[in-house]
Amino acid sequence: MITEDEDSLEDELLKDILKYAREAATAHSEVPVAKQIEHIENLLLSTMRRVKK
Amino acid sequence: MIFRKLVIENFRQFIGKQTFEFSSDPARRVTLIHAENGVGKTTFLNSIYWCLYGSFLPQTFDDQKSLVNDHMKAVEGLTQCAVELVFEHDGEQFRVVRTYDELKLSAIVQGFSLNEGNNVPIKSIESVIDRIMPASMGKYFLMAGETLQNLGRADSAKFREAVRTILGFDHAESVSEHLRSIVSNWNKDVSKATKLDAKLAAALAVKSNDAPKLQQQENDLKANSIHRETTEAEIARINQELGKISNKDIQTLNDKRQAVERQIKIVLPREIERVRKDRSGLIQKYGYSMFGFSFLSEAKKTLDKFAKDREIPSHYKDVFIKKLLDDALCICGSSLEEGSEPRAKVAELYEGATTKEQEHHIDKAKAAANQLQDLANDYTHELERLITLETKLETELANYRREKESVDSELDQIDDSKKDELLTERGEAERHRDRLETHKYELQQNIRSLKESLAVAERDVNKGGAFAELNELKEREAFVQSLLDRLRRIVKEEDSSAIDEIQNLLNRKLEAYSRKEYRGKVDQDFTFTLHKESGRPIDKSTGESKLLSISFVSSLIELAKSRRNENSDFFVKGTVAPFAIDAPFTALDNSYRGAVAELLPECAEQFILMISSTDWQDVIKKPLIPKIGKQYLLVANVADDKKERRTEDEIDIGGETYLHTKYGSEVSCTTSVEIL
């Protein structure tokens, strides 16, 4: 189970994801939805791996 | 963000370069653009929006591809137009130039940082703009009349959308959707792993149920075997007793019966079983040859046909041709001198001649096909032999059974009470033995089937489950679910605080603008209603709707301003940006007009107002004039020299009379005049 301070971990991750979503949605860098999902999935997995170490 | 300068060049109805400087003095924050309907107020707003974002304000231009001024295009052959905007943000000046090429139907944007008068190119000016004021937010700061009207008729969804855009909730929503889609994908993995685990659980259940069953059945089989032996011994004893009866006929018939019984019960069944086993063994022994034979026999036929037609192998062997060439002499006696035509022809034959290796391969293939054919023939013969043998043994068995019946019938006819008693006893023992035989067969079947199912279960158990994977997947799922809940909580908190904030801002505006004692109420779903002090909802007239829209938009601008310094990492930070609005006074009565003119400039640090001569009345002028820092008139130049100058074409600004419509121009277009 994830035992680190979950609130701060979730907040940090959410901030990263929201920041990415904002950048991905700008007119000049419209990123396809599938690509966005893939990137967010990678962010989630790498955070989980980091926490488990 | 504060606008400094706008240059519109041959863009839509604007001809040549039209330059506008914006007031940036906080005390005189209003830049006023006078223009009649259709002269270019919307184009003016759109030129700023397009320069910043490369798109147009919603519900404005129908034709978004024809941007170059018609006259310049038709007469001067011009294919490009451009808009340049200079703005300041956090003490830094930026210059954005967007140029449209109508031949290519595409635009390019260039961005510069202005450093002591020097233009330093910026790689991605769009990122800079997006960080300061994203396009979604921009449409509330650059408010075309059409958008304002639309907002006036807006339902709660429109207000909600506007507030959420300003706060950046739309990104949070798209993130929520992405996270849900990730959870749904992971759910599929969880269900796969669960299925694997279910298989393992089922296999373990089979093992725990069937293993004791198998043990029981094996024990029963052992007991059955002991019973059968006992019964056989009992039958043997009875037969012995029968043999002791001093009647020759009984003895003879009994011996015969025992011999027949031995054939029926032991000898022939064993023989038949052996033959059947041999038949099953045939498939194992010859199966591959049957399969290979059908395949190779086709290949052999083809090889034979080629051989017959002398295609493979070639008629000529390579060693033979080589010898002719080495000897330079053909078998017909012709000379095969170097360079001669006959030598060339013979040399050609060498290419296709049969080599030793080819011959070897072809012989090998033929031998394999022949071998398989022999094996296939052996199989057929052996099968026929075994079938014949089995039929013969079955017939023998049937004959022995008939013979036994006949012996029994003869024994029955002999009158002897001891014999009768022993026969009854033997009959019962034999029936018991037969029942035990049947039970033995059932037990053997059960044991075989239990062993099979246990072997399958063992295999599944050895494959293992997905406990570890499943736990990992469930952990992941729980993590994303928790993220989603957290995001939902944050959005909800922000949502509630935004509702309170916007309601307070709105009520402050209404208090100031409205002569009636109205209160605005914003519900959780952003339903927006006007109430009297008593709390009774009131119906909105057109003017009040407009007032509500203006109040709402100016509240939004203030909300964005108030959030500028808020340390919200989750959502879009607020911004300070110019507020440009087109024709906000239409449909308002004089008292509302005065209030709006008084208070609207206060909601933004820079206010750009577009106004027509109809609205340029004292009630508006009075509060506005002290706040005007820059003022321009958009002039409609009309290429019609028949029309006379009329009083309606004039506008009085600051005691001076200006013409907002000029007739007899060379081309119909819009130009600008700065009012000093």
XYZ file of C-alpha atoms in Angstrom:
729
model
C 0.000 0.000 0.000
C 1.022 3.569 -0.509
C 2.217 4.774 2.854
C 3.839 8.129 2.111
C 1.950 11.259 3.022
C -0.797 10.554 0.560
C -2.406 13.981 0.584
C 0.747 15.824 -0.399
C 1.645 13.128 -2.888
C -1.770 13.296 -4.525
C -1.684 17.086 -4.564
C 1.732 17.177 -6.202
C 0.663 14.659 -8.807
C -2.615 16.452 -9.457
C -0.781 19.720 -9.938
C 1.536 18.066 -12.460
C -1.360 16.475 -14.321
C -3.415 19.682 -14.393
C -0.408 21.684 -15.547
C 0.175 19.166 -18.307
C -3.528 19.203 -19.308
C -3.466 23.000 -19.536
C -0.381 22.949 -21.739
C -1.733 20.097 -23.868
C -4.947 21.987 -24.515
C -3.393 25.245 -25.719
C -4.146 26.182 -29.291
C -0.521 25.867 -30.405
C 0.155 22.462 -28.914
C -3.121 20.586 -29.153
C -2.209 17.061 -28.079
C -4.522 14.195 -29.105
C -6.600 12.808 -26.242
C -5.083 9.304 -26.517
C -1.612 10.798 -26.174
C -2.699 12.853 -23.149
C -4.140 9.747 -21.475
C -0.936 7.825 -22.166
C 1.171 10.606 -20.658
C -1.040 10.868 -17.560
C -0.954 7.079 -17.152
C 2.847 7.198 -17.223
C 2.854 9.978 -14.630
C 0.629 7.864 -12.364
C 2.744 4.746 -12.746
C 6.035 6.510 -12.196
C 4.657 8.185 -9.060
C 3.474 4.830 -7.728
C 6.848 3.260 -8.454
C 8.622 6.139 -6.732
C 6.463 5.767 -3.643
C 6.961 2.013 -3.465
C 10.765 2.248 -3.462
C -1.487 42.450 -19.404
C -1.837 46.031 -20.554
C -2.232 46.898 -24.252
C 0.089 49.577 -25.575
C -0.417 49.716 -29.311
C -2.423 48.045 -32.042
C -1.606 48.257 -35.759
C -4.215 46.887 -38.158
C -2.926 46.538 -41.712
C -5.263 45.844 -44.632
C -7.315 43.609 -42.368
C -10.968 43.233 -43.481
C -12.487 46.736 -43.988
C -9.400 48.508 -42.573
C -7.186 49.857 -45.339
C -3.477 50.648 -45.055
C -1.941 50.793 -41.616
C -4.287 51.977 -38.870
C -2.499 52.575 -35.583
C -4.156 52.822 -32.190
C -2.408 53.640 -28.953
C -4.125 52.581 -25.770
C -4.267 54.579 -22.605
C -2.354 53.014 -19.772
C -2.806 55.760 -17.254
C -4.779 54.290 -14.304
C -6.536 57.615 -13.731
C -7.531 57.839 -17.408
C -7.809 54.159 -18.141
C -10.488 54.434 -20.832
C -9.643 54.132 -24.510
C -12.732 55.101 -26.421
C -13.416 53.962 -29.963
C -16.258 55.791 -31.673
C -17.777 53.915 -34.575
C -21.126 53.515 -36.245
C -22.674 50.120 -36.823
C -20.907 48.070 -39.523
C -17.832 50.331 -39.611
C -15.508 47.964 -37.765
C -16.092 47.743 -34.012
C -16.295 43.928 -34.111
C -13.378 43.784 -36.576
C -11.357 45.967 -34.209
C -12.013 43.559 -31.310
C -11.457 40.531 -33.498
C -8.161 41.899 -34.800
C -6.847 41.888 -31.210
C -8.253 38.427 -30.493
C -6.914 37.024 -33.783
C -3.488 38.559 -33.223
C -3.302 36.936 -29.783
C -4.899 33.560 -30.473
C -5.120 32.975 -34.240
C -8.892 32.471 -34.063
C -11.955 34.682 -33.847
C -14.423 35.550 -31.132
C -17.407 33.215 -31.081
C -20.364 34.127 -33.321
C -18.607 36.951 -35.123
C -17.042 36.451 -38.575
C -18.849 34.168 -41.004
C -16.028 34.129 -43.550
C -12.844 33.468 -41.629
C -10.675 32.838 -44.686
C -11.159 36.110 -46.520
C -9.231 38.502 -44.296
C -7.311 40.704 -46.733
C -9.012 44.021 -47.552
C -11.139 43.541 -50.692
C -9.900 46.692 -52.441
C -6.228 45.974 -51.767
C -6.763 42.455 -52.986
C -8.662 43.353 -56.171
C -6.847 46.527 -57.201
C -3.364 46.229 -55.680
C -3.113 42.430 -55.921
C -2.251 42.251 -52.223
C -2.510 38.791 -50.669
C -1.378 39.495 -47.120
C -2.734 41.362 -44.136
C -1.386 41.689 -40.612
C -2.180 42.768 -37.094
C 0.431 43.850 -34.584
C -0.167 44.201 -30.870
C 2.244 45.579 -28.325
C 1.437 44.719 -24.730
C 3.070 44.918 -21.350
C 3.031 42.300 -18.639
C 4.827 42.364 -15.296
C 7.095 45.168 -16.478
C 8.076 43.422 -19.707
C 6.971 44.542 -23.155
C 6.010 42.109 -25.920
C 5.222 42.581 -29.577
C 3.071 40.062 -31.444
C 2.720 40.178 -35.232
C 0.336 37.821 -36.956
C 0.392 37.820 -40.763
C -2.169 36.087 -42.937
C -1.479 34.868 -46.460
C -4.730 34.459 -48.337
C -3.113 32.452 -51.143
C -1.805 29.887 -48.679
C -4.844 30.296 -46.412
C -2.493 30.257 -43.457
C -1.085 32.631 -40.910
C 2.250 32.954 -39.183
C 2.879 34.550 -35.846
C 6.030 36.199 -34.635
C 6.720 37.256 -31.109
C 9.311 39.620 -29.722
C 10.380 40.831 -26.368
C 11.009 44.567 -26.509
C 14.217 45.289 -24.726
C 15.270 48.948 -24.738
C 13.727 49.381 -28.154
C 15.220 46.172 -29.548
C 13.050 43.339 -30.808
C 14.303 40.083 -29.310
C 12.538 37.148 -30.994
C 10.625 34.754 -28.729
C 10.414 31.126 -29.804
C 6.859 30.519 -28.659
C 4.950 33.715 -28.082
C 1.748 31.650 -27.972
C 2.956 29.952 -24.773
C 3.654 33.364 -23.266
C 0.160 34.587 -24.164
C -1.411 31.374 -22.945
C 0.303 31.748 -19.608
C -0.876 35.345 -19.194
C -4.405 34.995 -20.556
C -5.566 31.756 -22.222
C -7.912 32.051 -25.212
C -10.818 30.572 -23.292
C -10.463 33.427 -20.795
C -9.759 35.995 -23.482
C -13.271 35.850 -24.889
C -14.633 37.347 -21.643
C -12.121 40.183 -21.710
C -12.698 41.035 -25.360
C -16.451 41.063 -25.356
C -18.210 41.538 -28.680
C -21.772 42.857 -28.617
C -23.056 39.531 -29.956
C -21.440 37.594 -27.104
C -22.873 39.988 -24.554
C -26.353 39.646 -26.069
C -25.991 35.885 -26.042
C -24.936 35.959 -22.431
C -27.976 38.114 -21.701
C -30.153 35.249 -22.840
C -27.902 32.771 -21.106
C -29.069 29.936 -18.985
C -27.218 28.712 -15.907
C -24.986 26.523 -18.092
C -23.493 29.588 -19.810
C -22.749 31.366 -16.532
C -21.322 28.173 -15.110
C -19.136 27.706 -18.200
C -17.836 31.280 -17.928
C -16.901 30.994 -14.254
C -15.369 27.577 -14.705
C -13.339 28.852 -17.662
C -12.016 31.785 -15.649
C -11.067 29.388 -12.842
C -9.643 26.806 -15.232
C -12.048 24.046 -14.172
C -12.443 22.890 -17.776
C -8.939 21.403 -17.554
C -9.847 19.735 -14.281
C -12.850 18.213 -16.003
C -10.842 16.900 -18.918
C -8.314 15.483 -16.424
C -11.192 13.795 -14.551
C -12.347 12.233 -17.800
C -8.820 11.044 -18.605
C -8.437 9.551 -15.134
C -11.793 7.790 -15.441
C -10.738 6.358 -18.775
C -7.464 5.116 -17.208
C -9.405 3.510 -14.350
C -11.696 1.842 -16.856
C -8.701 0.421 -18.775
C -7.118 -0.824 -15.589
C -10.441 -2.357 -14.572
C -10.206 -4.570 -17.622
C -6.787 -5.775 -16.437
C -8.221 -6.376 -12.964
C -11.034 -8.468 -14.379
C -8.546 -10.500 -16.456
C -6.425 -11.141 -13.381
C -9.559 -11.946 -11.376
C -10.561 -14.511 -13.983
C -7.120 -16.090 -13.748
C -7.508 -16.233 -10.005
C -10.989 -17.709 -10.340
C -9.475 -20.472 -12.488
C -6.870 -21.130 -9.844
C -9.510 -21.159 -7.100
C -11.598 -23.623 -9.143
C -8.558 -25.841 -9.687
C -7.776 -25.819 -5.967
C -11.408 -26.697 -5.242
C -11.218 -29.607 -7.700
C -8.047 -30.804 -6.016
C -9.511 -30.646 -2.523
C -12.795 -32.332 -3.597
C -11.572 -34.913 -6.060
C -8.406 -36.139 -4.382
C -10.306 -37.759 -1.459
C -12.906 -39.055 -3.940
C -10.147 -40.704 -5.953
C -8.716 -42.258 -2.820
C -12.146 -43.619 -1.912
C -12.728 -45.069 -5.370
C -9.304 -46.707 -5.373
C -10.057 -48.254 -1.978
C -13.434 -49.466 -3.330
C -11.640 -50.999 -6.284
C -9.299 -52.893 -3.969
C -12.276 -54.118 -1.910
C -14.042 -55.084 -5.143
C -11.027 -57.100 -6.191
C -10.995 -58.960 -2.854
C -14.752 -59.659 -3.156
C -14.338 -60.910 -6.667
C -11.524 -63.237 -5.588
C -13.697 -64.549 -2.738
C -16.627 -65.085 -5.104
C -14.400 -66.807 -7.663
C -13.128 -69.067 -4.878
C -16.732 -69.804 -3.888
C -17.596 -70.699 -7.495
C -14.492 -72.922 -7.694
C -15.533 -74.647 -4.459
C -19.078 -75.269 -5.850
C -17.580 -76.627 -9.051
C -15.436 -78.969 -6.980
C -18.503 -80.099 -5.049
C -20.298 -80.717 -8.341
C -17.308 -82.818 -9.469
C -17.626 -84.972 -6.408
C -21.210 -86.034 -7.269
C -21.027 -89.642 -8.462
C -22.716 -89.067 -11.772
C -20.517 -89.234 -14.840
C -22.782 -87.026 -16.933
C -22.764 -84.297 -14.317
C -18.964 -84.521 -14.039
C -18.456 -84.383 -17.786
C -20.888 -81.525 -18.273
C -19.414 -79.642 -15.329
C -15.839 -80.025 -16.684
C -17.023 -78.875 -20.089
C -18.823 -75.928 -18.585
C -15.698 -74.883 -16.653
C -13.590 -75.093 -19.799
C -16.188 -73.017 -21.754
C -16.493 -70.574 -18.862
C -12.703 -70.117 -18.905
C -12.846 -69.256 -22.591
C -15.733 -66.797 -22.075
C -14.378 -65.124 -18.982
C -10.621 -65.243 -19.403
C -9.107 -66.456 -22.650
C -11.220 -64.751 -25.306
C -11.719 -61.383 -23.534
C -7.960 -61.218 -23.069
C -7.395 -62.004 -26.762
C -9.983 -59.471 -27.917
C -8.491 -56.812 -25.626
C -5.030 -57.498 -27.055
C -6.291 -57.171 -30.646
C -8.043 -53.887 -29.830
C -4.874 -52.571 -28.206
C -2.908 -53.520 -31.326
C -5.444 -51.616 -33.445
C -5.006 -48.487 -31.325
C -1.242 -48.940 -31.568
C -1.457 -48.879 -35.357
C -2.334 -45.168 -35.382
C 0.690 -44.410 -33.235
C 2.943 -46.578 -35.382
C 1.721 -45.621 -38.858
C -0.199 -42.334 -38.355
C 2.644 -40.080 -39.582
C 3.199 -42.255 -42.649
C -0.500 -41.977 -43.560
C -0.341 -38.205 -43.236
C 3.048 -37.892 -44.963
C 2.143 -40.363 -47.623
C -0.740 -38.345 -49.032
C 1.559 -35.318 -49.171
C 4.646 -37.066 -50.561
C 2.753 -39.197 -53.051
C 1.714 -35.966 -54.800
C 5.328 -34.794 -54.803
C 6.462 -38.159 -56.111
C 3.904 -38.062 -58.913
C 5.227 -34.640 -59.927
C 8.844 -35.840 -59.789
C 7.957 -38.899 -61.883
C 6.173 -36.703 -64.430
C 9.171 -34.340 -64.705
C 11.510 -37.292 -64.996
C 9.322 -38.729 -67.745
C 9.347 -35.368 -69.563
C 13.127 -35.125 -68.997
C 12.828 -31.817 -67.168
C 14.225 -32.934 -63.820
C 16.834 -34.127 -63.789
C 18.189 -32.522 -66.944
C 18.947 -34.753 -69.859
C 22.607 -33.724 -69.582
C 24.910 -34.265 -66.667
C 27.333 -31.474 -65.794
C 30.400 -33.773 -65.869
C 29.509 -34.844 -69.401
C 29.172 -31.269 -70.679
C 32.369 -30.283 -68.869
C 34.257 -33.084 -70.568
C 33.023 -31.954 -74.036
C 34.163 -28.399 -73.297
C 37.523 -29.548 -71.890
C 38.112 -31.747 -74.949
C 36.755 -28.973 -77.217
C 35.026 -31.745 -79.174
C 31.318 -32.548 -79.486
C 30.022 -36.154 -79.658
C 28.874 -35.398 -83.197
C 32.485 -34.696 -84.083
C 32.153 -30.921 -84.358
C 34.944 -28.826 -82.977
C 34.177 -26.809 -79.857
C 36.953 -24.298 -80.240
C 37.084 -21.318 -77.878
C 34.902 -18.499 -79.231
C 33.024 -20.752 -81.659
C 29.214 -20.740 -81.869
C 28.849 -24.527 -81.174
C 30.991 -24.110 -78.028
C 28.752 -21.265 -76.842
C 25.650 -23.439 -77.363
C 27.175 -26.373 -75.465
C 28.306 -23.989 -72.699
C 24.682 -22.844 -72.340
C 23.701 -26.464 -71.636
C 26.175 -26.544 -68.768
C 24.091 -24.037 -66.793
C 21.028 -26.296 -66.689
C 22.865 -29.612 -66.521
C 22.160 -32.034 -63.681
C 24.696 -31.966 -60.899
C 25.555 -34.910 -58.670
C 24.022 -33.139 -55.694
C 20.705 -32.624 -57.520
C 20.581 -36.258 -58.473
C 21.232 -37.236 -54.886
C 18.371 -35.028 -53.554
C 15.882 -36.262 -56.112
C 16.783 -39.880 -55.348
C 16.414 -39.217 -51.641
C 12.954 -37.641 -52.098
C 11.802 -40.549 -54.227
C 13.138 -43.059 -51.698
C 11.304 -41.270 -48.873
C 8.052 -41.299 -50.822
C 8.491 -44.992 -51.613
C 9.273 -45.779 -47.996
C 6.157 -43.970 -46.848
C 4.114 -45.743 -49.450
C 5.415 -49.088 -48.149
C 4.539 -48.087 -44.605
C 1.030 -47.021 -45.682
C 0.567 -50.398 -47.352
C 1.789 -52.176 -44.198
C -0.758 -50.213 -42.165
C -3.642 -51.203 -44.414
C -2.642 -54.841 -44.353
C -2.137 -54.933 -40.602
C -5.450 -53.182 -39.982
C -7.288 -55.642 -42.201
C -5.611 -58.542 -40.391
C -6.579 -57.231 -36.942
C -10.199 -56.548 -37.961
C -10.498 -60.072 -39.309
C -8.964 -61.505 -36.147
C -11.286 -59.496 -33.882
C -14.346 -60.635 -35.842
C -13.156 -64.215 -35.565
C -12.651 -63.923 -31.779
C -16.095 -62.266 -31.332
C -17.666 -65.154 -33.251
C -15.795 -67.656 -31.095
C -17.009 -65.874 -27.964
C -20.633 -65.981 -29.173
C -20.234 -69.720 -29.937
C -18.837 -70.404 -26.448
C -21.778 -68.528 -24.899
C -24.235 -70.619 -26.866
C -22.319 -73.755 -25.841
C -22.476 -72.753 -22.197
C -26.252 -72.252 -22.440
C -26.584 -75.695 -23.992
C -24.419 -77.283 -21.221
C -26.487 -75.542 -18.550
C -29.693 -76.771 -20.164
C -28.353 -80.331 -20.244
C -27.277 -80.110 -16.606
C -30.750 -78.864 -15.661
C -32.360 -81.911 -17.180
C -30.381 -84.363 -14.991
C -32.399 -85.323 -11.952
C -30.192 -84.865 -8.848
C -31.179 -82.848 -5.795
C -27.585 -82.227 -4.638
C -26.679 -80.990 -8.135
C -29.776 -78.718 -8.147
C -28.837 -77.280 -4.795
C -25.230 -76.628 -5.932
C -26.359 -75.121 -9.268
C -28.677 -72.686 -7.465
C -25.787 -71.767 -5.173
C -23.412 -71.346 -8.140
C -25.989 -69.278 -10.058
C -26.221 -66.836 -7.164
C -22.418 -66.677 -6.808
C -21.998 -66.055 -10.544
C -24.610 -63.291 -10.547
C -22.799 -61.731 -7.571
C -19.510 -62.005 -9.434
C -21.108 -60.344 -12.512
C -22.384 -57.479 -10.369
C -18.899 -57.077 -8.905
C -17.495 -57.045 -12.451
C -19.896 -54.269 -13.456
C -18.996 -52.310 -10.331
C -15.298 -52.809 -11.060
C -15.827 -51.356 -14.527
C -17.691 -48.331 -13.079
C -14.961 -47.786 -10.490
C -12.253 -47.949 -13.153
C -14.145 -45.395 -15.262
C -14.589 -43.083 -12.274
C -10.936 -43.382 -11.319
C -9.851 -42.561 -14.881
C -12.092 -39.497 -15.040
C -11.020 -38.273 -11.567
C -7.370 -38.708 -12.500
C -7.938 -36.673 -15.672
C -9.692 -33.799 -13.892
C -7.021 -33.799 -11.159
C -4.300 -33.627 -13.822
C -5.992 -30.563 -15.393
C -6.397 -28.972 -11.944
C -2.764 -29.699 -11.146
C -1.731 -28.005 -14.389
C -3.828 -24.892 -13.552
C -2.430 -24.783 -10.031
C 1.106 -25.010 -11.418
C 0.370 -22.125 -13.789
C -0.345 -20.069 -10.673
C -2.770 -17.222 -10.135
C -2.395 -13.523 -10.448
C -2.501 -12.667 -6.772
C 0.498 -10.368 -6.912
C -0.574 -8.738 -10.177
C -4.136 -8.400 -8.949
C -3.021 -6.710 -5.758
C -0.857 -4.306 -7.739
C -3.726 -3.519 -10.118
C -6.171 -3.025 -7.271
C -3.678 -0.724 -5.580
C -3.308 1.306 -8.765
C -7.053 1.506 -9.188
C -7.505 2.649 -5.601
C -4.790 5.270 -6.092
C -6.429 6.783 -9.183
C -9.823 6.616 -7.522
C -8.411 8.494 -4.571
C -6.905 11.083 -6.955
C -10.275 11.505 -8.618
C -11.962 11.991 -5.249
C -9.322 14.523 -4.265
C -9.774 16.415 -7.543
C -13.555 16.345 -7.083
C -13.166 17.737 -3.534
C -10.817 20.494 -4.705
C -13.127 21.454 -7.581
C -16.105 21.438 -5.226
C -14.329 23.647 -2.706
C -13.217 26.064 -5.434
C -16.675 25.916 -6.965
C -18.366 26.920 -3.699
C -15.902 29.669 -2.968
C -16.273 30.945 -6.567
C -20.049 30.960 -6.207
C -19.803 33.007 -3.011
C -17.241 35.348 -4.506
C -19.137 35.926 -7.749
C -22.389 36.418 -5.840
C -20.778 39.084 -3.647
C -19.191 40.821 -6.628
C -22.438 40.668 -8.543
C -24.460 42.119 -5.712
C -21.991 44.953 -5.301
C -22.446 45.745 -9.006
C -26.205 45.465 -8.815
C -26.297 47.753 -5.813
C -24.342 50.305 -7.768
C -25.964 49.905 -11.194
C -29.562 49.222 -10.375
C -32.019 51.810 -9.193
C -34.187 49.033 -7.811
C -33.207 47.020 -4.799
C -32.251 43.841 -6.579
C -30.168 41.045 -5.178
C -28.537 38.425 -7.342
C -28.545 34.847 -6.172
C -26.249 32.184 -7.556
C -27.227 28.597 -6.746
C -24.928 25.595 -6.513
C -25.740 24.726 -10.129
C -25.042 28.356 -11.131
C -28.689 29.134 -11.664
C -28.676 32.860 -11.626
C -31.737 34.755 -10.396
C -32.658 38.306 -9.494
C -34.578 38.759 -6.258
C -36.199 41.634 -4.541
C -35.002 42.406 -1.018
C -37.999 40.422 0.174
C -36.486 37.371 -1.521
C -39.197 37.138 -4.176
C -37.750 36.313 -7.620
C -38.435 38.892 -10.310
C -38.883 38.573 -14.061
C -36.131 40.248 -16.021
C -36.925 42.824 -18.691
C -34.584 43.173 -21.707
C -32.810 46.071 -20.002
C -32.444 44.158 -16.774
C -31.122 41.116 -18.643
C -28.513 43.319 -20.255
C -27.700 44.843 -16.892
C -27.366 41.391 -15.406
C -25.009 40.350 -18.241
C -22.850 43.447 -17.819
C -22.800 42.948 -14.053
C -21.875 39.338 -14.541
C -19.079 40.018 -17.026
C -17.615 42.844 -14.969
C -17.799 40.585 -11.903
C -15.926 37.909 -13.847
C -13.198 40.390 -14.754
C -12.896 41.356 -11.091
C -12.874 37.688 -10.064
C -9.971 37.062 -12.446
C -8.199 40.139 -11.056
C -8.753 39.089 -7.439
C -7.377 35.615 -8.186
C -4.262 36.963 -9.813
C -2.124 36.638 -6.715
C -3.836 33.562 -5.388
C -1.457 30.669 -5.003
C -3.623 28.071 -6.683
C -1.448 25.451 -8.277
C -4.463 23.430 -9.258
C -6.263 25.898 -11.423
C -5.576 28.768 -13.761
C -4.338 31.829 -11.967
C -6.363 34.948 -12.428
C -5.115 37.733 -14.591
C -5.217 41.443 -15.012
C -6.065 42.261 -18.581
C -7.747 45.023 -20.539
C -11.492 44.808 -20.683
C -12.802 45.688 -24.121
C -16.516 45.807 -24.685
C -18.686 46.708 -27.615
C -21.982 48.562 -27.274
C -22.878 47.779 -23.666
C -25.444 50.567 -23.462
C -27.950 49.373 -26.043
C -31.322 48.513 -24.493
C -30.476 50.244 -21.235
C -32.465 53.228 -20.082
C -30.713 56.453 -19.130
C -30.341 55.793 -15.428
C -28.797 52.374 -16.052
C -26.576 53.844 -18.785
C -25.160 56.424 -16.433
C -24.462 53.830 -13.746
C -22.830 51.429 -16.199
C -20.685 54.219 -17.697
C -19.664 55.224 -14.194
C -18.754 51.790 -12.886
C -17.695 49.635 -15.834
C -14.232 51.261 -16.235
C -13.575 50.522 -12.558
C -13.613 46.746 -12.956
C -10.428 46.579 -15.072
C -7.102 48.381 -15.039
C -7.530 49.244 -18.700
C -10.910 49.724 -20.310
C -11.566 49.854 -24.049
C -15.054 50.927 -24.959
C -16.631 50.878 -28.391
C -19.519 53.218 -28.747
C -21.780 54.506 -31.529
C -22.983 58.134 -31.924
C -26.464 57.087 -30.735
C -25.002 56.172 -27.348
C -22.664 59.169 -27.180
C -25.066 61.060 -24.931
C -24.499 63.305 -21.923
C -25.585 60.650 -19.463
C -22.709 58.467 -20.676
C -20.253 61.232 -21.578
C -20.372 62.834 -18.151
C -18.982 59.944 -16.101
C -16.693 58.752 -18.908
C -14.925 61.905 -20.102
C -12.740 62.379 -16.986
C -11.480 58.801 -17.400
C -10.685 58.944 -21.135
C -6.992 58.706 -21.899
C -7.141 57.980 -25.628
C -9.910 58.421 -28.146
C -10.321 57.357 -31.770
C -13.004 57.641 -34.385
C -13.430 54.876 -36.949
C -14.426 56.611 -40.171
C -16.565 54.913 -42.780
C -15.253 56.008 -46.194
C -17.946 55.452 -48.806
C -17.140 55.371 -52.530
C -20.361 57.113 -53.451
C -20.019 60.743 -54.560
C -23.717 61.240 -55.196
C -24.613 61.381 -51.534
C -24.499 64.725 -49.768
C -22.952 65.334 -46.366
C -25.678 65.053 -43.730
C -25.905 66.147 -40.083
C -26.403 62.488 -39.114
C -22.918 61.746 -40.439
C -21.390 64.078 -37.879
C -20.398 63.467 -34.300
C -19.491 65.987 -31.673
C -16.518 64.993 -29.581
C -15.044 67.392 -27.068
C -16.707 70.382 -28.724
C -15.321 69.516 -32.159
C -17.404 68.146 -34.998
C -16.088 65.088 -36.811
C -17.412 63.171 -39.783
C -17.902 59.487 -38.999
C -19.084 58.815 -42.580
C -17.380 60.371 -45.595
C -18.822 60.128 -49.102
C -16.950 60.332 -52.376
C -13.909 58.380 -51.242
C -11.801 56.495 -53.768
C -12.586 53.221 -52.044
C -15.086 52.077 -49.466
C -13.080 51.291 -46.355
C -12.515 52.102 -42.717
C -9.823 54.455 -41.504
C -9.184 55.912 -38.080
C -8.708 59.362 -36.650
C -7.234 60.072 -33.266
C -9.236 62.566 -31.272
C -6.794 64.762 -29.465
